[in-house]
Amino acid sequence: MALAMDAQSVTIRPLSKALGAEVTGIDLRKPLDAAVAKAIRDAFDQHVVLCIREQALSEDDQLRAAGYFGKVAMRKKPAPGMTNPGGSYDTPFMLVTNIVENGKPIGSFGDGEMWFHHDTSYYPEPHRATLLYAVKLPSWGGNTCFSNMYKAYENIPRPLRDKLEGKKVLQVHDYKRRERLDIDKIDLNNVRHQWQPIFITHPATGRKSLYISRLMSAQIEGLSKAESDAALEQLFDISEDPAIVYEHVWKLGDLVIWDNWASIHARKDFPRDEPRLMRRLTIEGQAMRF
């Protein structure tokens, strides 16, 4: 799809059969025409993930771009007793980076892989979207994988879907990256947690989406631990099926926006001795409904 924006031509094209679209021919240092902004929001709802290429964005530019998708959220401090991932909390920005200055990390979630997850599924009102901007990249790796949770829902066998319909799942997070929390061994008062519908109706699209992740989903209500663990493992495998996953290979200047209600994402490993710096914003959301 091509759109006219002043003298430029904005092009939106799919990135994979699973999900995702690439946006080119746009400069987010300048305000968008209302029609172009709407077209990009519509493409976001359709494709779940957008990558806007070749941007040179200041913090103000990124904030303005985020505003086209909703109200920008402020970063919340960890609850008392929680692991502190680092970085500043008097700002909407999170730096996702392994850079250390004067012996102190300048940001959060620095190195290594990170399992599939929704951002802020453990909040009462999970954030609508995340915008991640590539500032510094390693020579290889650090790719972000996105899975289409609309398609995951559609792929659940009918007997399992019927069994879980109307149930909630406990979403728990202590800033771990490759580890599920054992809720029998922790005090939930010391970690962020929230019961959420397993299957949500997306507030913007009205479509059904699977709302679990390997990193954060801990327990299904009304099931024994053995039943819950078995059901979750089956849902994790469905949600991580390569057929519904798009793997994004980052380029400098990429601004990637993803729908936290319709996708999960994961990070692949990269060289620990090479700097990686990504600037992150999120968009406020609302309570999830069945």
Coordinates of C-alpha atoms in Angstrom, one line a residue:
M1 CA 0.0 0.0 0.0
A2 CA 1.4 3.4 -1.0
L3 CA 0.3 6.8 0.5
A4 CA 1.0 10.3 -0.4
M5 CA 2.6 12.5 2.3
D6 CA 3.7 15.9 1.0
A7 CA 6.4 15.1 -1.6
Q8 CA 7.0 11.7 -0.2
S9 CA 5.4 8.3 -0.9
V10 CA 4.8 6.2 2.2
T11 CA 4.9 2.5 1.5
I12 CA 3.5 -0.3 3.9
R13 CA 4.4 -3.8 2.9
P14 CA 4.1 -7.1 4.9
L15 CA 7.3 -8.5 6.4
S16 CA 6.1 -12.1 6.8
K17 CA 3.1 -14.4 6.5
A18 CA 3.0 -14.6 10.3
L19 CA 2.7 -10.8 11.1
G20 CA 4.5 -7.6 10.7
A21 CA 4.8 -4.8 8.1
E22 CA 7.6 -2.5 7.0
V23 CA 6.9 1.3 6.7
T24 CA 9.2 3.3 4.4
G25 CA 9.2 6.8 2.9
I26 CA 8.4 8.5 6.2
D27 CA 10.4 10.9 8.4
L28 CA 9.2 10.9 12.0
R29 CA 11.2 14.0 12.8
K30 CA 8.3 15.9 11.1
P31 CA 4.6 15.8 12.2
L32 CA 2.5 13.4 10.2
D33 CA -0.5 14.4 8.2
A34 CA -3.7 13.2 9.9
A35 CA -4.5 10.8 7.0
V36 CA -1.1 9.2 7.1
A37 CA -1.2 8.9 10.9
K38 CA -4.5 7.1 10.6
A39 CA -3.3 4.8 7.8
I40 CA -0.3 3.8 10.0
R41 CA -2.5 3.1 13.0
D42 CA -4.8 1.0 10.8
A43 CA -1.8 -0.9 9.5
F44 CA -0.7 -1.4 13.1
D45 CA -4.1 -3.0 14.0
Q46 CA -3.9 -5.2 10.9
H47 CA -0.3 -6.3 11.0
V48 CA 0.4 -6.3 14.8
V49 CA 4.0 -5.2 14.4
L50 CA 5.3 -2.2 12.4
C51 CA 8.9 -1.5 11.5
I52 CA 9.6 2.1 10.4
R53 CA 12.9 2.2 8.7
E54 CA 15.8 4.7 8.5
Q55 CA 14.9 7.1 11.3
A56 CA 17.2 9.5 13.1
L57 CA 15.1 10.3 16.2
S58 CA 15.7 12.4 19.2
E59 CA 13.8 11.6 22.4
D60 CA 11.3 14.3 21.5
D61 CA 10.8 12.8 18.0
Q62 CA 10.2 9.4 19.5
L63 CA 7.7 10.8 22.0
R64 CA 5.8 12.6 19.2
A65 CA 5.7 9.4 17.2
A66 CA 4.5 7.4 20.2
G67 CA 1.7 9.9 20.6
Y68 CA 0.1 8.8 17.4
F69 CA -0.7 5.4 19.1
G70 CA -2.0 6.7 22.4
K71 CA -0.9 8.2 25.7
V72 CA 2.8 7.5 26.6
A73 CA 3.2 5.7 29.9
M74 CA 5.7 6.6 32.6
R75 CA 8.0 4.0 33.8
K76 CA 7.0 2.4 37.1
K77 CA 9.5 1.7 39.9
P78 CA 9.8 -2.0 41.0
A79 CA 7.6 -3.0 44.0
P80 CA 9.4 -3.3 47.3
G81 CA 11.5 -6.5 47.5
M82 CA 11.6 -6.9 43.7
T83 CA 14.7 -7.2 41.6
N84 CA 15.6 -3.8 40.2
P85 CA 16.6 -4.0 36.5
G86 CA 18.3 -0.6 36.6
G87 CA 18.0 2.6 34.7
S88 CA 15.9 5.7 35.5
Y89 CA 12.3 5.9 36.7
D90 CA 11.5 9.6 36.4
T91 CA 11.0 9.3 32.7
P92 CA 8.8 7.5 30.1
F93 CA 12.0 6.1 28.5
M94 CA 13.7 2.8 29.3
L95 CA 17.1 2.1 27.9
V96 CA 17.4 -1.5 27.0
T97 CA 21.2 -1.9 26.9
N98 CA 24.3 -3.7 28.1
I99 CA 26.3 -0.6 28.3
V100 CA 28.0 0.1 31.7
E101 CA 29.4 3.5 32.7
N102 CA 31.5 4.0 35.8
G103 CA 30.8 0.5 36.9
K104 CA 27.0 1.0 36.7
P105 CA 24.5 -0.2 34.0
I106 CA 22.9 2.8 32.3
G107 CA 19.8 0.8 31.5
S108 CA 18.0 -2.6 31.8
F109 CA 17.9 -6.1 30.5
G110 CA 21.4 -5.9 29.2
D111 CA 22.7 -9.2 27.9
G112 CA 21.6 -12.5 26.6
E113 CA 18.4 -14.2 25.5
M114 CA 14.9 -13.2 26.8
W115 CA 12.0 -15.6 26.7
F116 CA 8.7 -14.9 25.0
H117 CA 6.5 -12.5 26.9
H118 CA 3.9 -9.7 26.8
D119 CA 5.1 -6.4 28.2
T120 CA 3.3 -5.5 31.4
S121 CA 0.8 -8.4 31.3
Y122 CA 1.3 -8.3 35.1
Y123 CA -0.3 -4.8 35.4
P124 CA -4.1 -4.3 36.0
E125 CA -4.1 -2.3 32.8
P126 CA -1.5 -3.8 30.5
H127 CA 0.2 -1.4 28.1
R128 CA -1.2 -1.2 24.5
A129 CA 2.0 -1.0 22.6
T130 CA 5.8 -0.8 22.9
L131 CA 8.1 1.3 20.7
L132 CA 11.7 0.3 20.5
Y133 CA 14.3 2.4 18.6
A134 CA 17.7 1.0 17.6
V135 CA 20.5 3.4 18.6
K136 CA 23.5 1.0 18.8
L137 CA 23.7 -2.6 17.5
P138 CA 26.2 -5.4 17.9
S139 CA 27.8 -7.1 14.9
W140 CA 25.3 -9.9 15.0
G141 CA 22.4 -11.3 17.1
G142 CA 20.0 -9.5 19.4
N143 CA 17.1 -10.3 16.9
T144 CA 13.6 -9.9 18.3
C145 CA 11.1 -12.6 17.5
F146 CA 7.4 -11.8 17.5
S147 CA 4.5 -14.3 17.6
N148 CA 1.0 -13.7 16.4
M149 CA -1.3 -14.4 19.3
Y150 CA -4.5 -14.1 17.2
K151 CA -3.2 -17.1 15.2
A152 CA -2.1 -18.9 18.4
Y153 CA -5.6 -18.7 19.7
E154 CA -7.0 -20.1 16.4
N155 CA -4.5 -23.0 16.6
I156 CA -5.6 -24.2 20.1
P157 CA -7.3 -27.6 19.8
R158 CA -11.1 -27.2 20.5
P159 CA -11.2 -29.5 23.6
L160 CA -8.4 -27.4 25.3
R161 CA -10.0 -24.1 24.2
D162 CA -13.3 -25.2 25.6
K163 CA -11.7 -26.4 28.9
L164 CA -10.0 -23.0 29.4
E165 CA -12.7 -20.7 28.1
G166 CA -13.6 -18.1 30.8
K167 CA -10.6 -18.9 33.0
K168 CA -7.8 -16.6 34.2
V169 CA -4.1 -17.1 34.3
L170 CA -1.7 -15.6 36.9
Q171 CA 0.9 -13.3 35.2
V172 CA 4.0 -12.8 37.4
H173 CA 7.2 -10.9 36.8
D174 CA 10.3 -10.2 38.8
Y175 CA 12.4 -8.9 35.9
K176 CA 13.8 -12.4 35.1
R177 CA 14.7 -13.1 31.5
R178 CA 15.0 -16.9 31.1
E179 CA 13.3 -18.3 34.2
R180 CA 9.7 -19.0 35.3
L181 CA 9.0 -18.1 38.9
D182 CA 7.8 -20.9 41.1
I183 CA 4.8 -19.3 42.9
D184 CA 5.0 -22.0 45.6
K185 CA 8.4 -20.7 46.6
I186 CA 7.9 -16.9 46.5
D187 CA 5.8 -14.3 48.3
L188 CA 3.5 -12.8 45.6
N189 CA 3.4 -9.6 47.7
N190 CA 7.1 -9.0 46.7
V191 CA 6.5 -9.3 42.9
R192 CA 4.2 -7.7 40.4
H193 CA 1.4 -10.0 39.5
Q194 CA -2.1 -9.9 38.1
W195 CA -4.8 -12.4 37.2
Q196 CA -5.7 -12.0 33.5
P197 CA -8.1 -13.8 31.0
I198 CA -6.3 -16.6 29.2
F199 CA -8.2 -15.6 26.1
I200 CA -8.8 -11.9 25.6
T201 CA -11.0 -9.9 23.2
H202 CA -8.7 -7.3 21.8
P203 CA -10.2 -3.9 22.7
A204 CA -9.2 -2.3 19.3
T205 CA -10.0 -5.1 16.9
G206 CA -12.5 -7.2 18.6
R207 CA -10.5 -10.3 17.7
K208 CA -9.7 -13.1 20.2
S209 CA -6.1 -13.5 21.3
L210 CA -4.2 -15.9 23.4
Y211 CA -2.8 -14.1 26.5
I212 CA -0.1 -16.3 28.0
S213 CA 3.7 -16.4 27.8
R214 CA 6.4 -18.8 28.9
L215 CA 8.2 -16.1 30.9
M216 CA 5.3 -14.7 32.9
S217 CA 2.3 -17.1 33.0
A218 CA 2.5 -19.1 36.2
Q219 CA -0.9 -20.7 37.1
I220 CA -4.3 -21.3 35.6
E221 CA -7.2 -20.8 38.0
G222 CA -9.3 -23.8 38.9
L223 CA -6.8 -26.4 37.8
S224 CA -4.4 -28.5 39.9
K225 CA -0.8 -27.7 39.6
A226 CA -0.2 -30.7 37.3
E227 CA -3.2 -29.8 35.1
S228 CA -2.2 -26.2 34.9
D229 CA 1.5 -26.9 34.1
A230 CA 0.4 -29.4 31.4
A231 CA -2.0 -26.9 29.8
L232 CA 0.4 -24.1 29.9
E233 CA 3.2 -26.1 28.3
Q234 CA 0.8 -27.0 25.5
L235 CA -0.1 -23.3 25.1
F236 CA 3.5 -22.2 25.2
D237 CA 4.3 -24.6 22.4
I238 CA 1.4 -23.4 20.3
S239 CA 2.3 -19.7 21.0
E240 CA 6.0 -20.3 19.9
D241 CA 5.2 -22.2 16.7
P242 CA 7.7 -21.0 14.1
A243 CA 4.9 -20.8 11.6
I244 CA 3.3 -17.8 13.4
V245 CA 6.6 -16.1 14.4
Y246 CA 8.4 -13.3 12.6
E247 CA 12.1 -12.7 13.5
H248 CA 13.2 -9.1 13.2
V249 CA 16.8 -8.5 12.2
W250 CA 17.5 -5.0 13.5
K251 CA 19.1 -2.2 11.4
L252 CA 20.3 1.1 12.9
G253 CA 17.4 3.6 12.8
D254 CA 14.7 1.0 13.0
L255 CA 11.7 2.0 15.1
V256 CA 9.6 -1.1 15.8
I257 CA 6.1 -0.8 17.3
W258 CA 4.3 -3.9 18.5
D259 CA 0.9 -4.7 19.9
N260 CA 1.2 -6.1 23.4
W261 CA -2.3 -7.5 23.3
A262 CA -1.9 -9.4 20.1
S263 CA 1.7 -10.6 20.2
I264 CA 4.5 -11.9 22.4
H265 CA 8.2 -11.2 21.8
A266 CA 11.5 -12.7 22.7
R267 CA 15.2 -11.7 22.2
K268 CA 18.0 -13.8 20.9
D269 CA 21.5 -13.8 22.2
F270 CA 24.3 -11.4 21.0
P271 CA 28.0 -10.7 21.8
R272 CA 28.2 -9.6 25.4
D273 CA 31.3 -7.5 24.7
E274 CA 29.6 -5.4 22.0
P275 CA 27.3 -2.5 22.9
R276 CA 23.6 -2.7 22.2
L277 CA 21.4 0.3 22.9
M278 CA 17.7 0.4 22.3
R279 CA 15.4 3.3 23.5
R280 CA 11.9 2.1 24.6
L281 CA 8.6 3.7 25.2
T282 CA 5.2 2.2 26.0
I283 CA 1.6 3.2 25.4
E284 CA -0.9 3.1 28.2
G285 CA -3.6 0.4 28.0
Q286 CA -6.7 -0.8 29.7
A287 CA -8.1 -3.8 31.6
M288 CA -8.3 -7.0 29.6
R289 CA -11.7 -8.6 29.1
F290 CA -12.8 -12.1 28.0

